[in-house]
mmCIF file of C-alpha atoms in Angstrom:
data_model
loop_
_atom_site.group_PDB
_atom_site.id
_atom_site.type_symbol
_atom_site.label_atom_id
_atom_site.label_comp_id
_atom_site.label_asym_id
_atom_site.label_seq_id
_atom_site.Cartn_x
_atom_site.Cartn_y
_atom_site.Cartn_z
ATOM 1 C CA PRO A 1 -0.015 0.007 0.005
ATOM 2 C CA LYS A 2 1.030 3.583 -0.674
ATOM 3 C CA PRO A 3 2.190 5.477 2.425
ATOM 4 C CA ALA A 4 0.045 8.298 3.677
ATOM 5 C CA GLN A 5 0.777 11.645 2.045
ATOM 6 C CA PRO A 6 1.302 14.719 4.224
ATOM 7 C CA ILE A 7 -1.085 16.602 1.922
ATOM 8 C CA PRO A 8 -4.004 14.378 0.875
ATOM 9 C CA LYS A 9 -4.595 14.035 -2.867
ATOM 10 C CA SER A 10 -1.280 15.724 -3.559
ATOM 11 C CA MET A 11 1.706 14.496 -5.554
ATOM 12 C CA ALA A 12 4.026 16.047 -2.941
ATOM 13 C CA SER A 13 5.976 13.399 -1.057
ATOM 14 C CA PRO A 14 7.483 14.189 2.331
ATOM 15 C CA GLY A 15 10.891 14.412 0.689
ATOM 16 C CA LEU A 16 9.739 16.839 -1.978
ATOM 17 C CA LEU A 17 8.020 19.026 0.620
ATOM 18 C CA ALA A 18 11.184 19.025 2.753
ATOM 19 C CA HIS A 19 13.323 19.939 -0.242
ATOM 20 C CA VAL A 20 11.113 22.864 -1.295
ATOM 21 C CA THR A 21 10.800 24.086 2.281
ATOM 22 C CA VAL A 22 14.569 23.950 2.982
ATOM 23 C CA SER A 23 15.300 25.587 -0.385
ATOM 24 C CA LYS A 24 12.928 28.423 0.378
ATOM 25 C CA TYR A 25 13.583 29.118 4.053
ATOM 26 C CA GLN A 26 17.164 27.897 4.680
ATOM 27 C CA ASP A 27 18.713 28.541 1.273
ATOM 28 C CA ALA A 28 16.657 31.693 0.500
ATOM 29 C CA LEU A 29 15.626 30.278 -2.894
ATOM 30 C CA PRO A 30 12.334 31.934 -3.913
ATOM 31 C CA LEU A 31 9.542 29.776 -5.223
ATOM 32 C CA TYR A 32 9.685 31.383 -8.664
ATOM 33 C CA ARG A 33 13.313 30.246 -8.985
ATOM 34 C CA GLN A 34 12.442 26.774 -7.765
ATOM 35 C CA GLU A 35 9.679 26.636 -10.339
ATOM 36 C CA LYS A 36 12.205 27.465 -13.120
ATOM 37 C CA ILE A 37 14.693 24.902 -11.819
ATOM 38 C CA LEU A 38 11.988 22.225 -11.853
ATOM 39 C CA GLN A 39 10.924 23.220 -15.408
ATOM 40 C CA ARG A 40 14.511 22.835 -16.632
ATOM 41 C CA ILE A 41 14.489 19.190 -15.529
ATOM 42 C CA GLY A 42 11.078 18.589 -17.080
ATOM 43 C CA VAL A 43 8.949 18.847 -13.934
ATOM 44 C CA ASP A 44 6.012 21.280 -14.225
ATOM 45 C CA ILE A 45 4.907 22.383 -10.781
ATOM 46 C CA PRO A 46 3.397 25.903 -10.860
ATOM 47 C CA ARG A 47 4.559 28.450 -8.298
ATOM 48 C CA SER A 48 0.982 28.620 -6.958
ATOM 49 C CA THR A 49 1.155 24.957 -6.128
ATOM 50 C CA LEU A 50 4.535 25.356 -4.398
ATOM 51 C CA SER A 51 3.059 28.258 -2.461
ATOM 52 C CA ASN A 52 0.036 26.221 -1.372
ATOM 53 C CA TRP A 53 2.361 23.462 -0.256
ATOM 54 C CA MET A 54 4.303 25.938 1.897
ATOM 55 C CA ILE A 55 1.059 27.073 3.532
ATOM 56 C CA LYS A 56 0.133 23.463 4.237
ATOM 57 C CA VAL A 57 3.611 22.656 5.598
ATOM 58 C CA GLY A 58 3.187 25.586 7.970
ATOM 59 C CA GLU A 59 -0.149 24.175 9.141
ATOM 60 C CA LEU A 60 1.261 20.696 9.553
ATOM 61 C CA THR A 61 4.276 21.877 11.558
ATOM 62 C CA GLN A 62 2.390 24.360 13.732
ATOM 63 C CA PRO A 63 1.910 21.897 16.644
ATOM 64 C CA VAL A 64 5.712 21.319 16.778
ATOM 65 C CA ILE A 65 6.329 25.057 16.579
ATOM 66 C CA ASN A 66 3.926 25.595 19.459
ATOM 67 C CA LEU A 67 5.765 23.024 21.582
ATOM 68 C CA LEU A 68 9.130 24.612 20.780
ATOM 69 C CA ARG A 69 7.784 28.065 21.650
ATOM 70 C CA ASP A 70 6.370 26.819 24.971
ATOM 71 C CA GLN A 71 9.690 25.175 25.807
ATOM 72 C CA LEU A 72 11.677 28.296 24.918
ATOM 73 C CA LEU A 73 9.396 30.585 26.916
ATOM 74 C CA SER A 74 9.886 28.357 29.970
ATOM 75 C CA TYR A 75 13.560 29.493 30.210
ATOM 76 C CA ASP A 76 14.734 32.557 32.063
ATOM 77 C CA ILE A 77 17.028 33.624 29.185
ATOM 78 C CA ILE A 78 16.535 33.168 25.445
ATOM 79 C CA LEU A 79 19.319 33.719 22.887
ATOM 80 C CA MET A 80 18.623 34.320 19.190
ATOM 81 C CA ASP A 81 20.361 34.970 15.891
ATOM 82 C CA GLU A 82 19.636 38.408 14.439
ATOM 83 C CA THR A 83 21.023 37.802 10.982
ATOM 84 C CA THR A 84 19.393 40.082 8.422
ATOM 85 C CA VAL A 85 18.121 39.117 4.996
ATOM 86 C CA GLN A 86 17.472 41.228 1.892
ATOM 87 C CA VAL A 87 13.774 41.330 1.014
ATOM 88 C CA LEU A 88 12.655 42.504 -2.391
ATOM 89 C CA ASN A 89 9.541 44.654 -2.839
ATOM 90 C CA GLU A 90 8.945 45.337 0.844
ATOM 91 C CA ASP A 91 6.541 48.247 1.294
ATOM 92 C CA GLY A 92 8.274 51.474 2.197
ATOM 93 C CA LYS A 93 11.795 50.056 1.805
ATOM 94 C CA LYS A 94 14.409 50.012 -0.958
ATOM 95 C CA ALA A 95 15.360 46.638 -2.395
ATOM 96 C CA GLN A 96 18.842 47.034 -0.912
ATOM 97 C CA SER A 97 17.598 47.367 2.669
ATOM 98 C CA LYS A 98 18.020 44.580 5.171
ATOM 99 C CA SER A 99 15.121 43.096 7.123
ATOM 100 C CA TYR A 100 14.572 40.566 9.857
ATOM 101 C CA LEU A 101 12.774 37.349 8.964
ATOM 102 C CA TRP A 102 10.821 35.791 11.812
ATOM 103 C CA VAL A 103 10.364 32.091 11.148
#
């Protein structure tokens, strides 16, 4: 039998979802670039589909995020990384400005 899919009735395997998610959030590779990379190897997955997958991944991982938040907030001191990232087309800012990304 076929294993359960994270997103019912979707072609997205857990591995594909992990790859797209890591590429977007860890490697800062926008979905439009991922779409073009996939097209070059003959895989047609529209950016809108990739975007919907990211929304669903967020929903699926929210319980884990909540547990992590609760654990972090139980400590007296919390340390964090304040690395900035360039964000294009952010309202009221130039494309060269740096922003904080809260994940």
